[in-house]
mmCIF file of C-alpha atoms and ligand atoms in Angstrom:
data_model
loop_
_atom_site.group_PDB
_atom_site.id
_atom_site.type_symbol
_atom_site.label_atom_id
_atom_site.label_comp_id
_atom_site.label_asym_id
_atom_site.label_seq_id
_atom_site.Cartn_x
_atom_site.Cartn_y
_atom_site.Cartn_z
ATOM 1 C CA MET A 88 0.000 0.000 0.000
ATOM 2 C CA VAL A 89 2.811 2.385 0.928
ATOM 3 C CA ALA A 90 4.600 1.596 -2.317
ATOM 4 C CA VAL A 91 1.440 2.249 -4.331
ATOM 5 C CA ARG A 92 0.892 5.581 -2.581
ATOM 6 C CA SER A 93 4.491 6.646 -3.096
ATOM 7 C CA ALA A 94 4.363 5.613 -6.778
ATOM 8 C CA GLY A 95 1.211 7.728 -7.174
ATOM 9 C CA ARG A 96 2.875 10.765 -5.576
ATOM 10 C CA LYS A 97 5.852 10.399 -7.891
ATOM 11 C CA THR A 98 3.599 10.175 -10.967
ATOM 12 C CA SER A 99 1.752 13.365 -10.049
ATOM 13 C CA LEU A 100 5.006 15.162 -9.197
ATOM 14 C CA LEU A 101 6.492 14.338 -12.583
ATOM 15 C CA SER A 102 3.283 15.110 -14.395
ATOM 16 C CA ASP A 103 3.240 18.545 -12.680
ATOM 17 C CA LEU A 104 6.858 19.030 -13.762
ATOM 18 C CA VAL A 105 5.924 18.381 -17.408
ATOM 19 C CA THR A 106 2.899 20.693 -17.108
ATOM 20 C CA ALA A 107 5.040 23.444 -15.547
ATOM 21 C CA HIS A 108 7.209 23.518 -18.703
ATOM 22 C CA HIS A 109 4.122 23.854 -20.898
ATOM 23 C CA ILE A 110 2.568 26.581 -18.722
ATOM 24 C CA LEU A 111 5.710 28.713 -18.567
ATOM 25 C CA HIS A 112 6.143 28.368 -22.323
ATOM 26 C CA ASP A 113 2.505 29.314 -22.909
ATOM 27 C CA GLN A 114 2.872 32.340 -20.613
ATOM 28 C CA GLY A 115 5.942 33.597 -22.488
ATOM 29 C CA VAL A 116 8.319 32.990 -19.566
ATOM 30 C CA LEU A 117 10.214 30.163 -21.290
ATOM 31 C CA ASP A 118 10.985 30.231 -25.016
ATOM 32 C CA ALA A 119 13.234 27.704 -26.731
ATOM 33 C CA PHE A 120 15.552 27.821 -23.712
ATOM 34 C CA GLY A 121 15.349 27.476 -19.950
ATOM 35 C CA HIS A 122 14.584 24.563 -17.639
ATOM 36 C CA ILE A 123 12.653 23.530 -14.548
ATOM 37 C CA SER A 124 13.467 20.904 -11.932
ATOM 38 C CA VAL A 125 11.884 19.385 -8.850
ATOM 39 C CA ARG A 126 13.530 17.737 -5.851
ATOM 40 C CA ASP A 127 12.874 14.010 -5.529
ATOM 41 C CA GLN A 128 10.383 13.225 -2.762
ATOM 42 C CA ARG A 129 12.173 10.154 -1.486
ATOM 43 C CA ASN A 130 15.792 11.294 -1.699
ATOM 44 C CA SER A 131 16.455 14.989 -1.011
ATOM 45 C CA GLY A 132 19.895 14.652 -2.611
ATOM 46 C CA ARG A 133 18.310 14.036 -6.009
ATOM 47 C CA PHE A 134 16.202 16.042 -8.418
ATOM 48 C CA TRP A 135 14.305 15.584 -11.685
ATOM 49 C CA MET A 136 14.804 17.630 -14.819
ATOM 50 C CA SER A 137 14.511 17.024 -18.540
ATOM 51 C CA ARG A 138 17.196 16.203 -21.043
ATOM 52 C CA SER A 139 18.239 19.153 -23.232
ATOM 53 C CA ILE A 140 15.082 19.962 -25.189
ATOM 54 C CA ALA A 141 12.787 22.974 -25.750
ATOM 55 C CA PRO A 142 10.419 23.350 -22.755
ATOM 56 C CA ALA A 143 7.221 23.148 -24.834
ATOM 57 C CA GLN A 144 8.275 19.714 -26.090
ATOM 58 C CA VAL A 145 9.046 18.106 -22.725
ATOM 59 C CA THR A 146 7.226 14.824 -21.987
ATOM 60 C CA ARG A 147 7.501 12.361 -19.095
ATOM 61 C CA ASP A 148 9.978 10.289 -21.131
ATOM 62 C CA ASP A 149 12.414 13.219 -21.269
ATOM 63 C CA LEU A 150 12.771 13.456 -17.476
ATOM 64 C CA LEU A 151 15.945 12.198 -15.809
ATOM 65 C CA LEU A 152 16.929 11.833 -12.158
ATOM 66 C CA PHE A 153 20.071 13.771 -11.168
ATOM 67 C CA GLY A 154 22.350 13.732 -8.135
ATOM 68 C CA LEU A 155 23.702 16.922 -6.550
ATOM 69 C CA SER A 156 26.865 16.435 -8.621
ATOM 70 C CA GLY A 157 24.698 17.538 -11.572
ATOM 71 C CA ASN A 158 24.961 14.160 -13.304
ATOM 72 C CA PRO A 159 22.154 11.670 -14.060
ATOM 73 C CA VAL A 160 22.120 8.845 -11.515
ATOM 74 C CA ASP A 161 21.616 6.213 -14.247
ATOM 75 C CA GLY A 162 24.669 7.452 -16.193
ATOM 76 C CA SER A 163 22.424 8.376 -19.133
ATOM 77 C CA SER A 164 24.210 9.441 -22.308
ATOM 78 C CA ARG A 165 21.351 11.673 -23.442
ATOM 79 C CA LYS A 166 22.173 15.318 -24.186
ATOM 80 C CA LEU A 167 22.004 17.349 -20.947
ATOM 81 C CA PHE A 168 21.564 21.029 -20.199
ATOM 82 C CA LEU A 169 24.941 22.745 -19.740
ATOM 83 C CA GLU A 170 23.455 24.861 -16.953
ATOM 84 C CA ARG A 171 22.112 22.027 -14.790
ATOM 85 C CA PHE A 172 24.508 23.211 -12.031
ATOM 86 C CA ILE A 173 22.100 26.098 -11.372
ATOM 87 C CA HIS A 174 19.731 23.461 -10.018
ATOM 88 C CA SER A 175 22.170 21.123 -8.272
ATOM 89 C CA GLU A 176 23.925 23.902 -6.355
ATOM 90 C CA ILE A 177 20.715 25.659 -5.309
ATOM 91 C CA TYR A 178 19.329 22.360 -3.955
ATOM 92 C CA ARG A 179 22.604 21.851 -2.110
ATOM 93 C CA ALA A 180 22.545 25.365 -0.580
ATOM 94 C CA ARG A 181 18.814 25.609 0.163
ATOM 95 C CA PRO A 182 17.237 22.551 1.842
ATOM 96 C CA ASP A 183 13.883 24.404 1.871
ATOM 97 C CA VAL A 184 13.770 24.633 -1.932
ATOM 98 C CA MET A 185 11.720 21.946 -3.691
ATOM 99 C CA ALA A 186 11.649 23.356 -7.251
ATOM 100 C CA VAL A 187 13.900 25.570 -9.389
ATOM 101 C CA ALA A 188 13.398 27.319 -12.742
ATOM 102 C CA HIS A 189 15.993 28.966 -14.940
ATOM 103 C CA THR A 190 14.435 31.311 -17.502
ATOM 104 C CA HIS A 191 15.460 34.011 -19.945
ATOM 105 C CA SER A 192 12.138 35.820 -19.511
ATOM 106 C CA PRO A 193 12.499 39.089 -21.413
ATOM 107 C CA MET A 194 11.730 41.888 -18.935
ATOM 108 C CA LEU A 195 13.774 40.350 -16.127
ATOM 109 C CA ILE A 196 16.866 40.668 -18.314
ATOM 110 C CA VAL A 197 16.202 44.417 -18.531
ATOM 111 C CA TYR A 198 16.485 44.679 -14.734
ATOM 112 C CA SER A 199 19.543 42.460 -14.658
ATOM 113 C CA VAL A 200 21.528 45.093 -16.597
ATOM 114 C CA SER A 201 20.013 48.159 -14.953
ATOM 115 C CA SER A 202 20.693 49.938 -11.675
ATOM 116 C CA THR A 203 16.945 49.847 -10.964
ATOM 117 C CA ARG A 204 16.067 47.099 -8.510
ATOM 118 C CA LEU A 205 13.177 44.752 -9.317
ATOM 119 C CA ARG A 206 10.754 45.392 -6.441
ATOM 120 C CA PRO A 207 7.209 44.214 -5.712
ATOM 121 C CA LEU A 208 4.434 46.667 -6.541
ATOM 122 C CA SER A 209 1.421 44.397 -6.122
ATOM 123 C CA GLN A 210 0.400 41.752 -3.637
ATOM 124 C CA VAL A 211 0.887 38.852 -6.055
ATOM 125 C CA SER A 212 4.590 39.714 -6.249
ATOM 126 C CA GLY A 213 5.259 39.954 -2.511
ATOM 127 C CA PHE A 214 7.797 37.130 -2.852
ATOM 128 C CA LEU A 215 10.188 39.705 -4.351
ATOM 129 C CA GLY A 216 10.623 41.069 -0.818
ATOM 130 C CA THR A 217 12.809 44.160 -0.701
ATOM 131 C CA GLY A 218 14.075 43.529 -4.239
ATOM 132 C CA ALA A 219 15.712 40.794 -6.298
ATOM 133 C CA PRO A 220 19.489 40.342 -5.964
ATOM 134 C CA VAL A 221 21.554 40.465 -9.173
ATOM 135 C CA PHE A 222 24.294 37.953 -9.917
ATOM 136 C CA ASP A 223 27.010 39.345 -12.195
ATOM 137 C CA ILE A 224 28.989 36.389 -13.508
ATOM 138 C CA ARG A 225 31.855 38.775 -14.201
ATOM 139 C CA SER A 226 32.550 38.793 -10.460
ATOM 140 C CA VAL A 227 33.706 35.170 -10.700
ATOM 141 C CA ASP A 228 34.347 34.527 -14.415
ATOM 142 C CA LYS A 229 35.676 37.308 -16.625
ATOM 143 C CA GLY A 230 35.152 36.988 -20.387
ATOM 144 C CA GLY A 231 33.408 33.584 -20.372
ATOM 145 C CA ASP A 232 30.262 32.618 -22.287
ATOM 146 C CA MET A 233 28.101 33.652 -19.279
ATOM 147 C CA LEU A 234 26.643 30.165 -18.819
ATOM 148 C CA ILE A 235 26.561 28.404 -15.437
ATOM 149 C CA ARG A 236 28.460 25.408 -16.787
ATOM 150 C CA THR A 237 30.367 24.320 -13.653
ATOM 151 C CA PRO A 238 29.498 23.492 -10.021
ATOM 152 C CA GLU A 239 31.691 26.446 -8.917
ATOM 153 C CA LEU A 240 29.626 28.907 -10.961
ATOM 154 C CA GLY A 241 26.453 27.278 -9.635
ATOM 155 C CA LYS A 242 27.721 27.767 -6.066
ATOM 156 C CA ALA A 243 28.455 31.456 -6.711
ATOM 157 C CA LEU A 244 24.946 31.920 -8.103
ATOM 158 C CA ALA A 245 23.370 30.127 -5.120
ATOM 159 C CA ARG A 246 25.367 32.382 -2.767
ATOM 160 C CA LYS A 247 23.945 35.489 -4.444
ATOM 161 C CA LEU A 248 20.412 34.020 -4.310
ATOM 162 C CA GLY A 249 20.814 33.683 -0.533
ATOM 163 C CA GLN A 250 17.373 33.302 1.062
ATOM 164 C CA SER A 251 15.575 35.141 -1.797
ATOM 165 C CA ALA A 252 12.885 33.686 -4.068
ATOM 166 C CA LEU A 253 14.604 34.841 -7.237
ATOM 167 C CA VAL A 254 18.026 35.972 -8.406
ATOM 168 C CA LEU A 255 18.561 37.939 -11.608
ATOM 169 C CA MET A 256 21.518 36.910 -13.759
ATOM 170 C CA ARG A 257 23.140 39.910 -15.443
ATOM 171 C CA GLY A 258 22.653 39.901 -19.228
ATOM 172 C CA HIS A 259 21.244 36.382 -19.135
ATOM 173 C CA GLY A 260 18.036 35.650 -17.195
ATOM 174 C CA SER A 261 17.064 34.519 -13.736
ATOM 175 C CA ALA A 262 16.767 31.599 -11.347
ATOM 176 C CA THR A 263 13.565 31.266 -9.310
ATOM 177 C CA VAL A 264 12.879 28.858 -6.448
ATOM 178 C CA GLY A 265 9.744 27.554 -4.738
ATOM 179 C CA ASP A 266 8.583 25.183 -2.045
ATOM 180 C CA SER A 267 6.536 23.378 -4.720
ATOM 181 C CA ILE A 268 6.262 23.312 -8.514
ATOM 182 C CA ARG A 269 3.031 25.295 -8.352
ATOM 183 C CA GLN A 270 4.486 28.029 -6.176
ATOM 184 C CA LEU A 271 7.511 28.159 -8.470
ATOM 185 C CA VAL A 272 5.318 28.640 -11.565
ATOM 186 C CA TRP A 273 3.387 31.390 -9.782
ATOM 187 C CA ARG A 274 6.605 33.216 -8.945
ATOM 188 C CA ALA A 275 8.123 32.865 -12.422
ATOM 189 C CA ILE A 276 4.978 34.294 -14.043
ATOM 190 C CA TYR A 277 4.394 37.148 -11.607
ATOM 191 C CA ALA A 278 8.049 38.195 -11.556
ATOM 192 C CA GLU A 279 7.772 38.883 -15.294
ATOM 193 C CA VAL A 280 4.389 40.622 -14.876
ATOM 194 C CA ASN A 281 5.821 42.769 -12.060
ATOM 195 C CA ALA A 282 8.818 43.703 -14.213
ATOM 196 C CA GLN A 283 6.521 44.987 -16.975
ATOM 197 C CA GLN A 284 4.299 46.883 -14.538
ATOM 198 C CA GLN A 285 7.246 48.455 -12.751
ATOM 199 C CA ILE A 286 8.552 50.032 -15.954
ATOM 200 C CA GLN A 287 5.081 51.421 -16.713
ATOM 201 C CA ALA A 288 4.723 52.787 -13.180
ATOM 202 C CA MET A 289 8.176 54.382 -13.282
ATOM 203 C CA LEU A 290 7.238 56.225 -16.488
ATOM 204 C CA MET A 291 4.320 57.772 -14.621
ATOM 205 C CA GLY A 292 6.397 59.089 -11.717
ATOM 206 C CA ARG A 293 7.378 58.017 -8.240
ATOM 207 C CA VAL A 294 6.417 54.424 -7.455
ATOM 208 C CA LYS A 295 5.004 53.271 -4.121
ATOM 209 C CA TYR A 296 6.293 49.715 -3.648
ATOM 210 C CA LEU A 297 5.110 47.164 -1.109
ATOM 211 C CA SER A 298 6.753 47.784 2.258
ATOM 212 C CA ARG A 299 8.959 45.052 3.684
ATOM 213 C CA GLN A 300 6.114 44.021 5.996
ATOM 214 C CA GLU A 301 3.445 44.048 3.257
ATOM 215 C CA ALA A 302 5.684 41.993 1.002
ATOM 216 C CA ARG A 303 6.292 39.447 3.769
ATOM 217 C CA HIS A 304 2.602 39.063 4.553
ATOM 218 C CA ALA A 305 1.553 38.950 0.891
ATOM 219 C CA ALA A 306 4.190 36.320 0.143
ATOM 220 C CA ARG A 307 2.854 34.151 2.944
ATOM 221 C CA THR A 308 -0.850 34.370 2.033
ATOM 222 C CA ILE A 309 -1.106 34.468 -1.753
ATOM 223 C CA PRO A 310 0.682 31.235 -2.680
ATOM 224 C CA ASN A 311 -1.482 29.336 -0.207
ATOM 225 C CA ASP A 312 -3.957 29.006 -3.051
ATOM 226 C CA PRO A 313 -1.826 28.593 -6.160
ATOM 227 C CA ASP A 314 -4.070 25.806 -7.478
ATOM 228 C CA ARG A 315 -6.766 28.095 -8.864
ATOM 229 C CA ALA A 316 -4.226 29.891 -11.057
ATOM 230 C CA TRP A 317 -2.458 26.614 -11.883
ATOM 231 C CA GLU A 318 -5.636 24.992 -13.221
ATOM 232 C CA LEU A 319 -6.394 28.001 -15.420
ATOM 233 C CA TRP A 320 -2.853 28.272 -16.766
ATOM 234 C CA LYS A 321 -2.807 24.534 -17.371
ATOM 235 C CA ARG A 322 -6.096 24.616 -19.297
ATOM 236 C CA ASN A 323 -4.824 27.484 -21.476
ATOM 237 C CA ALA A 324 -1.518 25.736 -22.136
ATOM 238 C CA VAL A 325 -3.282 22.515 -23.173
ATOM 239 C CA LYS A 326 -5.761 24.406 -25.356
ATOM 240 C CA ARG A 327 -3.059 26.290 -27.194
ATOM 241 C CA GLN A 328 -0.613 23.411 -27.591
ATOM 242 C CA TRP A 329 -0.041 22.561 -31.225
HETATM 243 ZN ZN1 ZN B 59 20.575 30.311 -19.403
#
């Protein structure tokens, strides 16, 4: 009975992981690039992510189980994402994190190269706290290709993330974390929405952001019900899939 229950949990976890790729593609957060992972429920030193493939095309058969070394536990020879160390090193540094997304979502890149901090201006973005930290790879790797292709670079990124929900990567994208796949998807979508709104608000004058306390409270309450949004986003993604 226990085995059946645990097999069922694993199936729904992996099916949510596949759906998360399709939702974030449908919402314009992931394009041909980017990846999502989820920590394994039975072994916290392992996580699931797809082989190297466009997010919209991910199926259950593309998912592989990785160790915190960033290598597949079954020694698979399938093509892997170069930047899988974003995931392995964040899981290593943050035991509270259950899911990670790396995206190149367009407006977040604008903030990654600007001196303007990405800050929450509505309650759905409270997880941004007092503002997203920015990781400049130049601080640890001058003149490289800007990809997180080693465990050392992954560690440096995880250090900059600290206890935040999201870290911007200068001239590249971002890494977002969550305590579940559904919370992660919420954060990845609303970070991009907030980035667009913040630019609009700044054009109109001085912006009143959420206070530290408002952001903390909003971050605690809103994601308690991420399922309503998840079901809608999922339906839209399925409807629009080619
Ligand atoms: Zn990337």
